[in-house]
Coordinates of C-alpha atoms in Angstrom, one line a residue:
M1 CA -46.7 3.4 11.7
A2 CA -46.4 0.6 9.2
G3 CA -43.6 -0.3 6.8
P4 CA -41.2 2.3 5.5
L5 CA -41.3 4.8 8.4
R6 CA -39.7 2.2 10.6
S7 CA -36.8 1.6 8.2
V8 CA -33.5 3.4 9.0
A9 CA -31.7 2.1 5.9
M10 CA -30.8 4.5 3.0
S11 CA -33.5 4.6 0.3
P12 CA -32.8 3.3 -3.2
Q13 CA -33.0 6.9 -4.6
L14 CA -30.3 8.0 -2.1
L15 CA -28.2 5.0 -3.0
K16 CA -28.3 6.1 -6.6
V17 CA -27.3 9.6 -5.6
A18 CA -24.4 8.3 -3.6
E19 CA -23.2 6.1 -6.5
R20 CA -23.4 9.0 -9.0
A21 CA -21.5 11.2 -6.5
R22 CA -18.8 8.6 -6.2
R23 CA -18.6 8.0 -9.9
E24 CA -18.7 11.7 -10.9
P25 CA -16.7 13.8 -8.5
D26 CA -17.5 17.0 -10.4
A27 CA -21.2 16.3 -10.8
R28 CA -23.7 18.9 -9.5
F29 CA -27.0 17.8 -8.0
H30 CA -29.8 20.3 -8.9
S31 CA -32.7 18.3 -7.6
L32 CA -32.4 16.6 -4.2
A33 CA -35.1 18.2 -2.0
H34 CA -37.8 15.9 -3.3
L35 CA -36.0 13.0 -1.6
I36 CA -37.0 14.5 1.7
D37 CA -40.4 12.9 1.6
V38 CA -42.6 11.4 4.4
E39 CA -40.5 8.2 4.3
A40 CA -37.3 10.1 4.7
L41 CA -38.7 12.1 7.6
G42 CA -39.8 8.7 9.2
R43 CA -36.2 7.4 8.9
A44 CA -34.9 10.6 10.4
Y45 CA -37.4 10.2 13.3
G46 CA -36.2 6.6 13.9
R47 CA -32.6 7.7 14.2
L48 CA -33.1 10.4 16.8
R49 CA -32.3 9.5 20.4
A50 CA -35.3 9.0 22.7
N51 CA -33.7 10.5 25.7
A52 CA -32.4 13.7 24.1
A53 CA -33.1 17.0 25.8
A54 CA -36.2 18.9 24.6
G55 CA -36.0 22.2 22.8
V56 CA -38.2 25.3 23.2
D57 CA -41.3 23.3 22.3
G58 CA -40.8 20.8 25.2
V59 CA -41.7 17.9 22.9
S60 CA -39.9 14.6 23.3
K61 CA -39.6 11.8 20.8
E62 CA -42.2 9.7 22.7
M63 CA -44.6 12.6 22.6
Y64 CA -44.1 13.3 18.9
G65 CA -44.5 9.6 18.1
R66 CA -47.9 9.3 19.6
S67 CA -49.4 10.7 16.3
L68 CA -46.3 10.0 14.2
E69 CA -48.0 9.5 10.8
A70 CA -50.2 12.6 11.1
N71 CA -47.2 14.7 12.4
L72 CA -44.9 13.7 9.6
N73 CA -47.5 14.2 6.9
D74 CA -48.3 17.7 8.3
L75 CA -44.5 18.5 8.5
H76 CA -44.0 17.3 4.9
R77 CA -46.9 19.3 3.6
R78 CA -45.6 22.5 5.3
M79 CA -42.2 21.9 3.8
R80 CA -43.6 21.3 0.3
E81 CA -45.7 24.5 0.5
M82 CA -42.7 26.5 1.9
R83 CA -44.6 27.1 5.2
Y84 CA -42.1 25.3 7.4
R85 CA -40.4 27.6 9.9
H86 CA -37.5 26.6 12.2
Q87 CA -38.2 27.4 15.8
P88 CA -35.6 29.1 18.0
I89 CA -32.8 27.0 19.4
R90 CA -32.6 26.7 23.2
R91 CA -29.2 27.7 24.5
V92 CA -27.7 25.7 27.4
Y93 CA -24.2 25.8 28.8
I94 CA -22.0 23.0 30.0
P95 CA -18.8 23.6 32.1
K96 CA -15.4 23.3 30.6
P97 CA -12.2 22.1 32.4
N98 CA -10.8 25.7 32.4
G99 CA -13.8 27.0 34.4
K100 CA -15.5 28.5 31.3
K101 CA -18.7 27.2 29.8
R102 CA -19.4 25.7 26.4
P103 CA -22.6 26.8 24.7
L104 CA -24.8 24.1 23.2
G105 CA -27.9 24.5 21.1
I106 CA -31.0 22.3 21.5
S107 CA -33.5 22.4 18.6
A108 CA -37.2 21.7 18.8
F109 CA -37.9 18.0 18.1
E110 CA -39.6 18.7 14.7
D111 CA -36.6 20.7 13.7
K112 CA -34.3 17.8 14.7
V113 CA -36.3 15.6 12.3
V114 CA -35.8 18.1 9.4
Q115 CA -32.1 18.5 10.2
E116 CA -31.6 14.7 10.3
A117 CA -33.4 14.3 6.9
I118 CA -31.2 17.0 5.4
R119 CA -28.1 15.4 6.8
E120 CA -29.0 12.1 5.2
V121 CA -29.3 13.6 1.8
L122 CA -26.2 15.7 2.0
E123 CA -24.2 12.9 3.5
A124 CA -25.1 10.7 0.5
V125 CA -23.2 13.2 -1.7
Y126 CA -20.4 14.4 0.5
E127 CA -19.4 11.1 2.0
Q128 CA -18.1 10.3 -1.4
D129 CA -16.0 13.5 -1.4
F130 CA -14.5 13.5 2.1
L131 CA -10.9 12.3 2.3
D132 CA -9.4 9.6 4.4
C133 CA -7.8 12.1 6.7
S134 CA -11.2 13.0 8.1
Y135 CA -12.6 10.7 10.9
G136 CA -15.2 12.7 12.8
F137 CA -19.0 12.1 12.6
R138 CA -18.7 9.8 9.5
P139 CA -20.3 6.4 9.1
G140 CA -18.0 3.5 9.8
R141 CA -15.3 5.8 11.3
K142 CA -14.5 6.7 14.9
A143 CA -11.9 8.4 17.1
H144 CA -10.0 5.1 17.7
D145 CA -9.3 4.9 14.0
A146 CA -7.6 8.2 14.1
I147 CA -5.5 7.1 17.1
R148 CA -4.6 3.9 15.3
T149 CA -3.4 6.0 12.3
L150 CA -1.3 8.1 14.7
N151 CA 0.3 5.0 16.1
R152 CA 1.1 3.6 12.7
L153 CA 2.7 6.9 11.6
A154 CA 4.9 6.9 14.7
W155 CA 6.0 3.3 14.1
T156 CA 7.0 4.1 10.5
G157 CA 8.8 7.3 11.4
Q158 CA 6.3 9.6 9.8
A159 CA 5.4 11.5 12.9
R160 CA 8.7 12.9 14.2
W161 CA 7.2 16.4 14.3
V162 CA 3.6 17.0 15.2
L163 CA 1.7 20.3 14.7
E164 CA -0.9 20.3 17.5
A165 CA -3.6 22.8 16.3
D166 CA -6.7 24.2 17.9
V167 CA -9.3 26.2 16.0
Q168 CA -10.6 28.9 18.3
S169 CA -14.4 28.8 18.8
F170 CA -14.8 26.9 15.5
F171 CA -18.6 26.3 15.6
D172 CA -19.2 29.9 16.4
S173 CA -17.0 31.2 13.6
V174 CA -18.3 29.4 10.5
N175 CA -19.0 31.9 7.8
H176 CA -22.6 31.3 6.5
R177 CA -22.0 32.9 3.1
M178 CA -18.8 30.8 2.5
L179 CA -20.5 27.6 3.7
K180 CA -23.4 28.1 1.3
E181 CA -21.0 28.7 -1.6
M182 CA -19.2 25.5 -0.7
L183 CA -22.5 23.6 -0.6
R184 CA -23.7 25.1 -4.0
E185 CA -20.5 23.8 -5.7
R186 CA -21.9 20.3 -5.3
V187 CA -25.6 20.8 -4.5
P188 CA -27.0 23.8 -6.2
D189 CA -30.6 22.8 -5.3
G190 CA -32.4 26.0 -4.2
S191 CA -35.1 24.2 -2.2
L192 CA -32.5 22.2 -0.2
M193 CA -30.3 25.3 0.3
R194 CA -33.3 27.2 1.7
L195 CA -33.9 24.5 4.3
V196 CA -30.2 24.6 5.2
G197 CA -30.5 28.4 5.5
K198 CA -33.4 28.1 7.8
C199 CA -31.3 25.9 10.1
L200 CA -28.4 28.3 10.0
K201 CA -30.5 31.4 10.6
A202 CA -32.7 30.0 13.4
G203 CA -32.8 32.3 16.4
V204 CA -31.1 31.4 19.7
L205 CA -33.1 31.7 22.9
D206 CA -30.7 32.3 25.8
G207 CA -32.9 32.6 28.8
E208 CA -35.4 35.3 27.8
E209 CA -33.1 36.9 25.2
L210 CA -33.7 36.0 21.5
S211 CA -30.8 36.6 19.0
T212 CA -30.1 35.7 15.4
P213 CA -26.4 34.8 15.0
A214 CA -24.9 36.0 11.7
E215 CA -22.3 33.3 11.7
G216 CA -21.6 29.9 13.2
T217 CA -23.5 26.6 13.5
P218 CA -25.0 25.6 16.9
Q219 CA -23.0 22.9 18.8
G220 CA -25.5 20.2 19.6
S221 CA -27.4 20.6 16.3
V222 CA -28.1 17.4 14.4
L223 CA -26.8 19.0 11.2
S224 CA -23.8 20.9 12.5
P225 CA -21.3 18.0 12.4
L226 CA -21.8 17.4 8.7
L227 CA -21.7 21.2 7.9
A228 CA -18.5 21.4 9.9
N229 CA -17.0 18.6 7.9
V230 CA -18.0 20.2 4.6
Y231 CA -16.5 23.5 5.7
L232 CA -13.2 22.0 6.9
H233 CA -13.0 19.6 3.9
N234 CA -12.8 22.7 1.7
V235 CA -10.8 24.9 4.1
L236 CA -8.2 22.4 5.3
D237 CA -8.4 18.8 3.9
K238 CA -8.3 19.5 0.2
W239 CA -5.8 22.3 0.6
F240 CA -3.4 20.1 2.5
E241 CA -3.7 17.1 0.2
K242 CA -3.6 19.0 -3.1
E243 CA -1.4 22.0 -2.3
V244 CA 0.7 21.3 0.8
K245 CA 1.7 17.7 0.5
P246 CA 3.2 17.9 -3.0
R247 CA 5.5 20.7 -1.7
M248 CA 6.9 18.7 1.2
R249 CA 10.4 17.3 1.2
G250 CA 9.4 14.5 3.5
R251 CA 6.2 12.6 4.3
A252 CA 3.3 14.5 5.9
H253 CA -0.2 13.5 7.1
L254 CA -3.2 15.4 8.3
I255 CA -5.5 13.6 10.9
R256 CA -8.7 15.5 11.6
Y257 CA -11.7 14.6 13.8
A258 CA -14.3 17.4 13.3
D259 CA -12.5 20.6 14.3
D260 CA -9.7 18.8 16.2
F261 CA -6.7 18.0 14.1
V262 CA -3.0 17.3 14.1
I263 CA -0.5 17.3 11.3
C264 CA 2.4 14.8 11.4
F265 CA 5.7 15.4 9.6
E266 CA 8.8 13.4 8.9
R267 CA 11.0 16.6 8.7
R268 CA 11.2 19.6 10.9
D269 CA 11.6 22.1 8.1
D270 CA 8.3 20.9 6.5
A271 CA 6.5 21.3 9.8
E272 CA 7.8 24.9 10.3
R273 CA 6.8 25.9 6.7
V274 CA 3.2 24.6 7.2
M275 CA 3.0 26.2 10.7
A276 CA 3.9 29.5 9.2
V277 CA 1.1 29.5 6.6
L278 CA -1.7 27.5 8.4
G279 CA -3.0 30.5 10.3
K280 CA -3.2 32.6 7.1
R281 CA -5.0 29.8 5.3
L282 CA -7.7 29.5 8.1
G283 CA -7.9 33.3 8.3
R284 CA -9.2 33.5 4.7
F285 CA -12.3 31.6 6.0
D286 CA -12.8 33.6 9.2
L287 CA -11.1 30.9 11.4
R288 CA -8.4 31.5 13.9
L289 CA -5.8 29.3 15.5
H290 CA -5.7 29.4 19.3
P291 CA -2.4 31.1 20.1
D292 CA -1.9 29.2 23.4
K293 CA -3.0 25.8 22.1
T294 CA -1.2 25.6 18.8
R295 CA 2.4 24.4 18.9
L296 CA 5.0 22.3 17.1
V297 CA 6.0 19.3 19.1
C298 CA 9.1 17.2 18.6
M299 CA 8.1 13.5 18.8
E300 CA 11.3 11.9 17.6
P301 CA 11.8 8.6 19.4
P302 CA 14.4 8.8 22.2
R303 CA 17.7 7.2 21.7
P304 CA 17.9 3.6 22.8
S305 CA 20.6 4.5 25.3
Q306 CA 18.4 7.1 27.0
Q307 CA 17.7 5.8 30.5
S308 CA 14.7 8.0 31.4
G309 CA 11.4 6.1 31.5
K310 CA 9.6 8.9 29.6
G311 CA 10.2 10.6 26.4
P312 CA 11.1 14.3 26.0
D313 CA 7.7 15.7 24.9
S314 CA 4.0 15.0 24.4
Y315 CA 0.8 16.4 23.0
D316 CA -3.0 15.9 23.5
F317 CA -5.4 14.7 20.9
L318 CA -9.0 13.5 21.2
G319 CA -8.7 13.3 25.0
F320 CA -5.5 11.3 24.9
T321 CA -2.0 12.4 25.8
V322 CA 0.5 11.0 23.2
Y323 CA 4.0 10.3 24.6
W324 CA 7.0 8.0 24.4
R325 CA 7.7 5.5 27.2
R326 CA 9.6 2.3 27.9
S327 CA 7.8 -0.9 27.2
R328 CA 8.1 -4.0 29.4
K329 CA 10.9 -5.3 27.2
G330 CA 12.8 -2.0 27.6
N331 CA 12.0 -0.6 24.1
W332 CA 10.8 2.9 23.4
V333 CA 7.1 2.9 22.2
Q334 CA 4.6 5.6 21.6
A335 CA 1.8 5.3 24.1
F336 CA -1.6 6.8 24.7
K337 CA -3.0 7.7 28.1
T338 CA -6.0 9.7 29.2
S339 CA -5.2 13.4 29.5
V340 CA -5.1 14.8 33.0
K341 CA -8.0 17.2 32.2
R342 CA -10.2 14.3 31.1
V343 CA -9.3 12.3 34.2
H344 CA -10.1 15.2 36.6
R345 CA -13.3 15.9 34.7
V346 CA -14.7 12.4 34.9
Q347 CA -13.7 12.0 38.5
K348 CA -15.6 15.2 39.4
A349 CA -18.6 14.1 37.4
L350 CA -18.8 10.6 38.9
A351 CA -18.3 12.0 42.5
A352 CA -21.2 14.4 41.8
Y353 CA -23.3 11.6 40.6
C354 CA -22.7 9.5 43.7
R355 CA -23.6 12.5 45.9
S356 CA -26.8 13.4 44.0
Q357 CA -28.1 9.8 43.8
R358 CA -27.2 8.7 47.3
T359 CA -30.8 8.5 48.4
I360 CA -32.1 6.2 45.6
P361 CA -32.0 2.4 45.9
V362 CA -28.5 0.9 45.7
K363 CA -29.3 -1.2 42.7
E364 CA -30.2 1.9 40.7
Q365 CA -27.1 3.7 41.9
H366 CA -25.0 0.7 40.7
A367 CA -26.7 0.6 37.3
G368 CA -26.0 4.3 36.8
L369 CA -22.4 4.0 37.8
V370 CA -21.7 0.9 35.7
R371 CA -23.3 2.6 32.6
R372 CA -21.2 5.7 33.0
L373 CA -17.9 3.9 33.8
R374 CA -18.4 1.4 31.0
G375 CA -18.9 4.2 28.5
W376 CA -15.7 5.9 29.7
F377 CA -13.8 2.6 29.7
N378 CA -14.9 1.7 26.2
Y379 CA -13.4 4.9 24.9
F380 CA -10.3 5.3 27.0
G381 CA -9.6 1.6 27.6
V382 CA -6.8 1.3 25.0
N383 CA -3.5 -0.6 25.1
G384 CA -1.2 0.8 27.8
N385 CA -3.8 3.0 29.5
C386 CA -4.9 0.7 32.3
R387 CA -3.3 3.0 34.9
S388 CA -5.7 5.8 34.0
L389 CA -8.7 3.5 34.2
G390 CA -7.5 2.2 37.6
T391 CA -7.1 5.7 38.9
V392 CA -10.7 6.6 37.9
R393 CA -12.2 3.4 39.2
H394 CA -10.4 3.8 42.6
H395 CA -11.7 7.4 42.8
V396 CA -15.2 6.2 42.1
E397 CA -15.0 3.5 44.7
R398 CA -13.9 6.0 47.3
A399 CA -16.7 8.5 46.3
W400 CA -19.3 5.8 46.4
H401 CA -18.1 4.5 49.7
K402 CA -18.2 8.1 51.1
W403 CA -21.8 8.8 50.0
L404 CA -23.2 5.4 50.9
N405 CA -21.9 6.0 54.4
R406 CA -23.9 9.3 54.5
R407 CA -27.2 7.4 54.0
S408 CA -27.2 6.2 57.6
Q409 CA -25.4 7.2 60.8
R410 CA -26.3 4.0 62.6
S411 CA -24.5 1.4 60.5
R412 CA -21.1 2.4 59.2
L413 CA -19.9 0.8 56.0
T414 CA -16.3 -0.2 56.8
W415 CA -13.8 -0.9 54.0
E416 CA -14.0 -4.6 54.7
R417 CA -17.8 -4.5 54.4
F418 CA -17.5 -2.3 51.3
A419 CA -15.2 -4.9 49.7
D420 CA -17.9 -7.5 50.2
F421 CA -20.5 -5.0 48.9
L422 CA -18.5 -4.7 45.6
R423 CA -18.7 -8.4 45.1
T424 CA -22.5 -8.1 44.9
F425 CA -22.4 -4.8 43.0
P426 CA -19.2 -5.0 41.0
L427 CA -17.9 -2.1 38.9
P428 CA -16.5 -2.7 35.3
P429 CA -13.0 -4.3 35.4
V430 CA -9.8 -2.4 34.5
R431 CA -8.7 -4.0 31.2
V432 CA -8.1 -3.2 27.5
Y433 CA -11.5 -2.6 25.9
C434 CA -10.2 -1.4 22.5
R435 CA -6.9 -2.4 21.0
I436 CA -4.9 0.3 19.2
W437 CA -2.3 -2.3 18.2
E438 CA -2.1 -6.1 18.5

């Protein structure tokens, strides 16, 4: 398709919306649905992943793109005439470290296009409202930025006490009525809200069983991360910044990545006061703190005279375990290592990959392993975490060696020969891939 449909940049109209939202924090946008035109749907199509799983329609991006212009014009016509209907979401499950399964929702491709177009419009408004304490699923922000903030707070003595919180089944608990009320405070556009409502009320096809959830937003949905940020912006972020922080005797900071968050305190009494009311605050919006995963952690730096090589306590955030350790110079520093659960999870997944792909050409096996390891290293390869990376790489080498040996009983691949083999097919090196501090 020519011209605008290939563009993934924000349109001039949306730029004007974003500028007004930034300039007028209390402005209400009554007419935004018209911005979801054929060009907007084309930009949405361009941003969707080509290798994403297909929904109940079985349509991929490549299939939809064969008649892209006709498909987008037909979709826009049905939306304008209020004939667009959201198809059921296909339910799939992925295993969790505790043995349970996490439900994910996969929308039909056309519905993904609509959701992505809605997300673009809403993001133009709400990105101007979201606070600096929010890092998840926002343009120009990532998990490493949240980790850097944690490190800075520790160095400046503002994270002596940390409230480690976990919202139980957050994406399944979002109250539709409350979410819509929050959206209407800023975007009282009836047409746009109807489209959002169609996404929220879409049926869920679990095997052969079709259900219509009365609450929650499907994990895996294109629109869910933004709706989650809107919900928690109102439930948690604004409440903490405007009502909680002014009442603190010491400094306090909220760091949130989607539904994962920690609150750092300079003083223990402040931390205990917030912990006593946090559950009640979330309960007003049908959210619950996990009783076994919510705790107050003392993260005061150990005394210089303490001889132990490890600090007294630790906590997990965004896949990292945060703890105190001795530096090479003998000073106490706050460090970040991959949590044990994440290490075991990736080891199991990569060993399963080596087993399942043992019959394909070695070059293809190598490319798949490198791609998976590099993605993991790019995220967890922070300062002071090379030991975790080395553990994972060593495990992958052993698993790969094991399953390569199963390919043939005639010629055994000794460890000496395997070392030569790795010179031809090297795995990503263990090093710092992302610096949390210089």
